[in-house]
PDB file of C-alpha atoms (C1' of nucleotides) in Angstrom:
ATOM      1  CA  MET P 553     -55.750 -81.018  18.735  1.00 57.00           C
ATOM      2  CA  LEU P 554     -52.684 -79.425  19.918  1.00 52.00           C
ATOM      3  CA  ALA P 555     -53.312 -76.984  22.732  1.00 59.00           C
ATOM      4  CA  ARG P 556     -49.746 -75.800  22.634  1.00 77.00           C
ATOM      5  CA  PRO P 557     -47.916 -76.699  19.475  1.00 79.00           C
ATOM      6  CA  GLN P 558     -44.146 -76.657  19.381  1.00 92.00           C
ATOM      7  CA  PHE P 559     -41.610 -75.505  16.877  1.00 96.00           C
ATOM      8  CA  TRP P 560     -38.703 -77.610  15.711  1.00 96.00           C
ATOM      9  CA  LEU P 561     -35.633 -76.938  13.453  1.00 95.00           C
ATOM     10  CA  VAL P 562     -33.556 -79.822  11.750  1.00 96.00           C
ATOM     11  CA  LYS P 563     -30.281 -79.543   9.932  1.00 95.00           C
ATOM     12  CA  SER P 564     -29.464 -81.654   6.518  1.00 95.00           C
ATOM     13  CA  GLU P 565     -26.214 -81.109   4.471  1.00 93.00           C
ATOM     14  CA  THR P 566     -27.154 -79.402   1.490  1.00 92.00           C
ATOM     15  CA  GLU P 567     -25.643 -82.321  -0.544  1.00 91.00           C
ATOM     16  CA  VAL P 568     -27.019 -85.140   1.373  1.00 92.00           C
ATOM     17  CA  TYR P 569     -30.277 -84.614   1.876  1.00 94.00           C
ATOM     18  CA  PRO P 570     -31.855 -81.085   0.351  1.00 95.00           C
ATOM     19  CA  TYR P 571     -35.375 -79.870   1.062  1.00 97.00           C
ATOM     20  CA  ALA P 572     -36.141 -80.436  -2.685  1.00 96.00           C
ATOM     21  CA  ALA P 573     -35.585 -84.330  -1.769  1.00 96.00           C
ATOM     22  CA  LEU P 574     -37.986 -84.456   0.658  1.00 97.00           C
ATOM     23  CA  VAL P 575     -40.094 -82.618  -1.445  1.00 97.00           C
ATOM     24  CA  ALA P 576     -39.575 -85.054  -4.351  1.00 97.00           C
ATOM     25  CA  GLU P 577     -40.176 -88.028  -1.985  1.00 96.00           C
ATOM     26  CA  LYS P 578     -43.152 -86.570  -0.441  1.00 97.00           C
ATOM     27  CA  ARG P 579     -42.165 -87.854   2.943  1.00 96.00           C
ATOM     28  CA  THR P 580     -39.163 -89.069   4.728  1.00 96.00           C
ATOM     29  CA  GLU P 581     -38.169 -91.146   7.844  1.00 96.00           C
ATOM     30  CA  TRP P 582     -35.630 -88.843   9.745  1.00 95.00           C
ATOM     31  CA  THR P 583     -33.235 -91.314  10.618  1.00 94.00           C
ATOM     32  CA  GLY P 584     -29.273 -91.355  11.730  1.00 92.00           C
ATOM     33  CA  VAL P 585     -29.744 -88.853  14.786  1.00 92.00           C
ATOM     34  CA  ARG P 586     -26.761 -89.927  17.202  1.00 91.00           C
ATOM     35  CA  ASN P 587     -27.095 -87.393  19.776  1.00 91.00           C
ATOM     36  CA  TYR P 588     -29.108 -87.223  22.825  1.00 90.00           C
ATOM     37  CA  GLY P 589     -30.053 -83.858  22.796  1.00 89.00           C
ATOM     38  CA  ALA P 590     -31.125 -84.121  19.164  1.00 93.00           C
ATOM     39  CA  ARG P 591     -33.061 -87.365  20.028  1.00 93.00           C
ATOM     40  CA  ASN P 592     -34.910 -85.991  22.883  1.00 92.00           C
ATOM     41  CA  ALA P 593     -36.447 -83.145  20.487  1.00 93.00           C
ATOM     42  CA  LEU P 594     -37.325 -86.204  18.158  1.00 95.00           C
ATOM     43  CA  ARG P 595     -39.339 -87.793  20.810  1.00 94.00           C
ATOM     44  CA  ALA P 596     -41.331 -84.488  22.007  1.00 94.00           C
ATOM     45  CA  MET P 597     -42.380 -84.022  18.356  1.00 96.00           C
ATOM     46  CA  ASN P 598     -46.003 -84.520  17.733  1.00 96.00           C
ATOM     47  CA  VAL P 599     -47.954 -85.089  14.595  1.00 97.00           C
ATOM     48  CA  GLY P 600     -48.703 -81.725  12.823  1.00 96.00           C
ATOM     49  CA  GLU P 601     -46.034 -79.726  14.095  1.00 96.00           C
ATOM     50  CA  LEU P 602     -43.889 -77.707  12.128  1.00 97.00           C
ATOM     51  CA  VAL P 603     -40.128 -77.881  11.445  1.00 97.00           C
ATOM     52  CA  LEU P 604     -37.559 -75.395   9.916  1.00 97.00           C
ATOM     53  CA  PHE P 605     -35.480 -77.204   7.385  1.00 97.00           C
ATOM     54  CA  TYR P 606     -32.009 -75.969   7.372  1.00 96.00           C
ATOM     55  CA  HIS P 607     -29.322 -76.748   4.936  1.00 95.00           C
ATOM     56  CA  SER P 608     -25.764 -76.910   6.954  1.00 94.00           C
ATOM     57  CA  GLN P 609     -22.456 -76.474   4.867  1.00 91.00           C
ATOM     58  CA  GLU P 610     -23.231 -75.185   1.700  1.00 91.00           C
ATOM     59  CA  ASP P 611     -25.991 -73.072   2.069  1.00 94.00           C
ATOM     60  CA  LYS P 612     -26.030 -72.234   5.440  1.00 95.00           C
ATOM     61  CA  ALA P 613     -29.796 -71.082   5.455  1.00 96.00           C
ATOM     62  CA  VAL P 614     -33.406 -71.997   6.396  1.00 96.00           C
ATOM     63  CA  VAL P 615     -34.927 -73.307   3.211  1.00 97.00           C
ATOM     64  CA  GLY P 616     -38.227 -74.379   4.322  1.00 97.00           C
ATOM     65  CA  VAL P 617     -40.668 -75.891   6.603  1.00 97.00           C
ATOM     66  CA  ALA P 618     -41.653 -79.737   6.975  1.00 97.00           C
ATOM     67  CA  LYS P 619     -44.612 -81.016   8.874  1.00 97.00           C
ATOM     68  CA  VAL P 620     -44.145 -83.791  11.555  1.00 97.00           C
ATOM     69  CA  SER P 621     -46.153 -86.738  10.113  1.00 98.00           C
ATOM     70  CA  ARG P 622     -45.548 -89.414  12.470  1.00 97.00           C
ATOM     71  CA  GLU P 623     -44.342 -89.368  15.942  1.00 96.00           C
ATOM     72  CA  ALA P 624     -41.056 -90.788  17.038  1.00 95.00           C
ATOM     73  CA  LYS P 625     -40.249 -94.606  16.814  1.00 94.00           C
ATOM     74  CA  PRO P 626     -37.083 -96.591  17.446  1.00 93.00           C
ATOM     75  CA  ASP P 627     -34.799 -95.541  14.353  1.00 93.00           C
ATOM     76  CA  PRO P 628     -34.504 -98.575  12.179  1.00 92.00           C
ATOM     77  CA  THR P 629     -31.056 -97.722  10.963  1.00 89.00           C
ATOM     78  CA  ALA P 630     -29.915 -98.459  14.574  1.00 86.00           C
ATOM     79  CA  PRO P 631     -32.145-101.724  15.560  1.00 79.00           C
ATOM     80  CA  ASP P 632     -30.343-102.427  18.672  1.00 79.00           C
ATOM     81  CA  GLU P 633     -29.882 -99.161  20.210  1.00 84.00           C
ATOM     82  CA  ASP P 634     -32.081 -96.532  21.989  1.00 88.00           C
ATOM     83  CA  TRP P 635     -32.244 -93.993  18.805  1.00 92.00           C
ATOM     84  CA  SER P 636     -35.521 -92.503  17.477  1.00 93.00           C
ATOM     85  CA  SER P 637     -36.633 -91.065  14.296  1.00 95.00           C
ATOM     86  CA  VAL P 638     -39.760 -89.392  12.983  1.00 96.00           C
ATOM     87  CA  GLU P 639     -41.426 -88.947   9.586  1.00 97.00           C
ATOM     88  CA  LEU P 640     -41.462 -85.845   8.008  1.00 97.00           C
ATOM     89  CA  VAL P 641     -43.263 -84.379   4.961  1.00 98.00           C
ATOM     90  CA  PRO P 642     -42.905 -81.070   3.031  1.00 98.00           C
ATOM     91  CA  TYR P 643     -45.024 -78.075   4.299  1.00 98.00           C
ATOM     92  CA  CYS P 644     -43.799 -75.004   2.544  1.00 97.00           C
ATOM     93  CA  ALA P 645     -40.902 -73.850   0.785  1.00 97.00           C
ATOM     94  CA  PHE P 646     -39.630 -70.317   1.239  1.00 97.00           C
ATOM     95  CA  THR P 647     -39.751 -67.703  -1.163  1.00 95.00           C
ATOM     96  CA  LYS P 648     -36.355 -66.603   0.034  1.00 96.00           C
ATOM     97  CA  PRO P 649     -34.106 -68.544   2.034  1.00 96.00           C
ATOM     98  CA  VAL P 650     -32.840 -67.041   5.400  1.00 96.00           C
ATOM     99  CA  THR P 651     -29.142 -67.310   5.831  1.00 95.00           C
ATOM    100  CA  LEU P 652     -27.214 -67.995   8.571  1.00 94.00           C
ATOM    101  CA  ALA P 653     -25.804 -64.499   8.546  1.00 93.00           C
ATOM    102  CA  GLN P 654     -29.067 -62.772   8.540  1.00 94.00           C
ATOM    103  CA  MET P 655     -30.342 -64.686  11.475  1.00 94.00           C
ATOM    104  CA  ARG P 656     -27.135 -63.709  13.332  1.00 92.00           C
ATOM    105  CA  ALA P 657     -27.761 -60.177  12.253  1.00 91.00           C
ATOM    106  CA  LYS P 658     -31.152 -59.962  13.780  1.00 92.00           C
ATOM    107  CA  PRO P 659     -31.075 -58.946  17.673  1.00 90.00           C
ATOM    108  CA  ALA P 660     -34.300 -60.791  18.054  1.00 91.00           C
ATOM    109  CA  LEU P 661     -32.718 -64.198  17.485  1.00 92.00           C
ATOM    110  CA  ALA P 662     -29.941 -63.538  19.634  1.00 87.00           C
ATOM    111  CA  ASP P 663     -30.506 -66.600  21.650  1.00 86.00           C
ATOM    112  CA  LEU P 664     -31.576 -68.766  18.951  1.00 84.00           C
ATOM    113  CA  MET P 665     -30.191 -72.409  19.803  1.00 74.00           C
ATOM    114  CA  LEU P 666     -28.885 -72.833  16.244  1.00 78.00           C
ATOM    115  CA  LEU P 667     -26.635 -69.908  16.772  1.00 79.00           C
ATOM    116  CA  ARG P 668     -25.814 -70.657  20.260  1.00 76.00           C
ATOM    117  CA  GLN P 669     -25.281 -74.625  20.121  1.00 81.00           C
ATOM    118  CA  GLY P 670     -24.053 -74.885  16.336  1.00 80.00           C
ATOM    119  CA  ARG P 671     -23.469 -78.841  16.508  1.00 85.00           C
ATOM    120  CA  LEU P 672     -27.093 -79.839  17.699  1.00 91.00           C
ATOM    121  CA  SER P 673     -28.823 -81.312  14.568  1.00 93.00           C
ATOM    122  CA  VAL P 674     -32.670 -81.064  16.073  1.00 94.00           C
ATOM    123  CA  MET P 675     -33.624 -78.593  18.245  1.00 93.00           C
ATOM    124  CA  ALA P 676     -36.706 -76.959  19.762  1.00 92.00           C
ATOM    125  CA  LEU P 677     -37.567 -73.261  18.479  1.00 92.00           C
ATOM    126  CA  GLU P 678     -39.635 -70.718  20.564  1.00 92.00           C
ATOM    127  CA  ARG P 679     -42.590 -69.569  18.580  1.00 93.00           C
ATOM    128  CA  ALA P 680     -41.281 -66.233  18.394  1.00 94.00           C
ATOM    129  CA  HIS P 681     -38.148 -67.359  16.616  1.00 94.00           C
ATOM    130  CA  PHE P 682     -40.133 -69.527  14.363  1.00 96.00           C
ATOM    131  CA  ALA P 683     -42.162 -66.439  13.287  1.00 96.00           C
ATOM    132  CA  GLU P 684     -39.527 -64.216  12.942  1.00 96.00           C
ATOM    133  CA  ILE P 685     -37.477 -66.712  10.592  1.00 96.00           C
ATOM    134  CA  VAL P 686     -40.838 -67.162   8.471  1.00 97.00           C
ATOM    135  CA  ALA P 687     -41.215 -63.341   8.138  1.00 97.00           C
ATOM    136  CA  MET P 688     -37.679 -62.933   6.968  1.00 96.00           C
ATOM    137  CA  SER P 689     -38.251 -65.618   4.269  1.00 97.00           C
ATOM    138  CA  ALA P 690     -40.846 -63.224   2.776  1.00 96.00           C
ATOM    139  CA  THR P 691     -43.198 -66.312   2.778  1.00 96.00           C
ATOM    140  CA  THR P 692     -46.880 -66.638   3.737  1.00 95.00           C
ATOM    141  CA  LEU P 693     -47.451 -70.306   5.181  1.00 94.00           C
ATOM    142  CA  PRO P 694     -50.610 -72.277   3.938  1.00 92.00           C
ATOM    143  CA  GLY P 695     -53.246 -72.382   6.424  1.00 77.00           C
TER     144      GLY P 695
ATOM    145  C1'  DG F 580     -16.818 -89.638  38.755  1.00 74.89           C
ATOM    146  C1'  DC F 581     -13.212 -87.050  36.661  1.00 74.89           C
ATOM    147  C1'  DC F 582     -10.836 -85.630  32.875  1.00 74.89           C
ATOM    148  C1'  DA F 583      -7.914 -86.186  29.002  1.00 74.89           C
ATOM    149  C1'  DA F 584      -7.967 -87.989  24.338  1.00 74.89           C
ATOM    150  C1'  DC F 585     -10.354 -88.284  20.521  1.00 74.89           C
ATOM    151  C1'  DG F 586     -14.039 -87.951  16.605  1.00 74.89           C
ATOM    152  C1'  DT F 587     -17.418 -85.385  14.476  1.00 74.89           C
ATOM    153  C1'  DT F 588     -19.778 -81.125  13.036  1.00 74.89           C
ATOM    154  C1'  DG F 589     -20.046 -77.296  10.738  1.00 74.89           C
ATOM    155  C1'  DG F 590     -18.508 -72.312   9.924  1.00 74.89           C
ATOM    156  C1'  DC F 591     -15.073 -69.666   7.961  1.00 74.89           C
TER     157       DC F 591
ATOM    158  C1'  DG I 508      -8.373 -77.278   4.362  1.00 74.89           C
ATOM    159  C1'  DC I 509      -8.346 -75.315   8.929  1.00 74.89           C
ATOM    160  C1'  DC I 510      -9.955 -75.153  13.673  1.00 74.89           C
ATOM    161  C1'  DA I 511     -13.088 -74.276  17.244  1.00 74.89           C
ATOM    162  C1'  DA I 512     -16.863 -76.240  19.830  1.00 74.89           C
ATOM    163  C1'  DC I 513     -18.332 -79.907  21.817  1.00 74.89           C
ATOM    164  C1'  DG I 514     -20.255 -84.784  22.600  1.00 74.89           C
ATOM    165  C1'  DT I 515     -18.304 -89.008  23.933  1.00 74.89           C
ATOM    166  C1'  DT I 516     -14.989 -92.758  25.054  1.00 74.89           C
ATOM    167  C1'  DG I 517     -12.044 -94.908  28.218  1.00 74.89           C
ATOM    168  C1'  DG I 518      -8.259 -94.882  31.728  1.00 74.89           C
ATOM    169  C1'  DC I 519      -7.601 -94.115  36.034  1.00 74.89           C
TER     170       DC I 519
END
DNA sequence: GCCAACGTTGGC
DNA sequence: GCCAACGTTGGC
């Protein structure tokens, strides 16, 4: 049981690996992260924690929530290097995607890391930010 | 250890 | 397609 669950956000290009692909596959190995900040975020994830799924490039919107189903281990796509990957499963698709423009327009999200550090592909989220974005999606999370 | 050059990401 | 931001690399 997690005393203090953390919340996360991952980015994926819409055309490369959309949320629908995760739903179709049931689970995915989140490989290919090659940035130290993003890697450290992966390593801090715990099984069961929730992850906002953001589509970069085309959609520029958070489209759903995934869940960490396995903690970080060495990234199999970089066998001799010090990178990490986790496993994600789909958790809940958003009723309405929450666009970057909508998030930028919310004072409550002014210091959201997604908005401040645009290139980071995996990041921690404050609980309040997570809750705000879920509320904006008009989605009721299961459980 | 500094910093300029370069490559990549991602919004517009 | 362009460009800003920023991370990484490599010369010194």
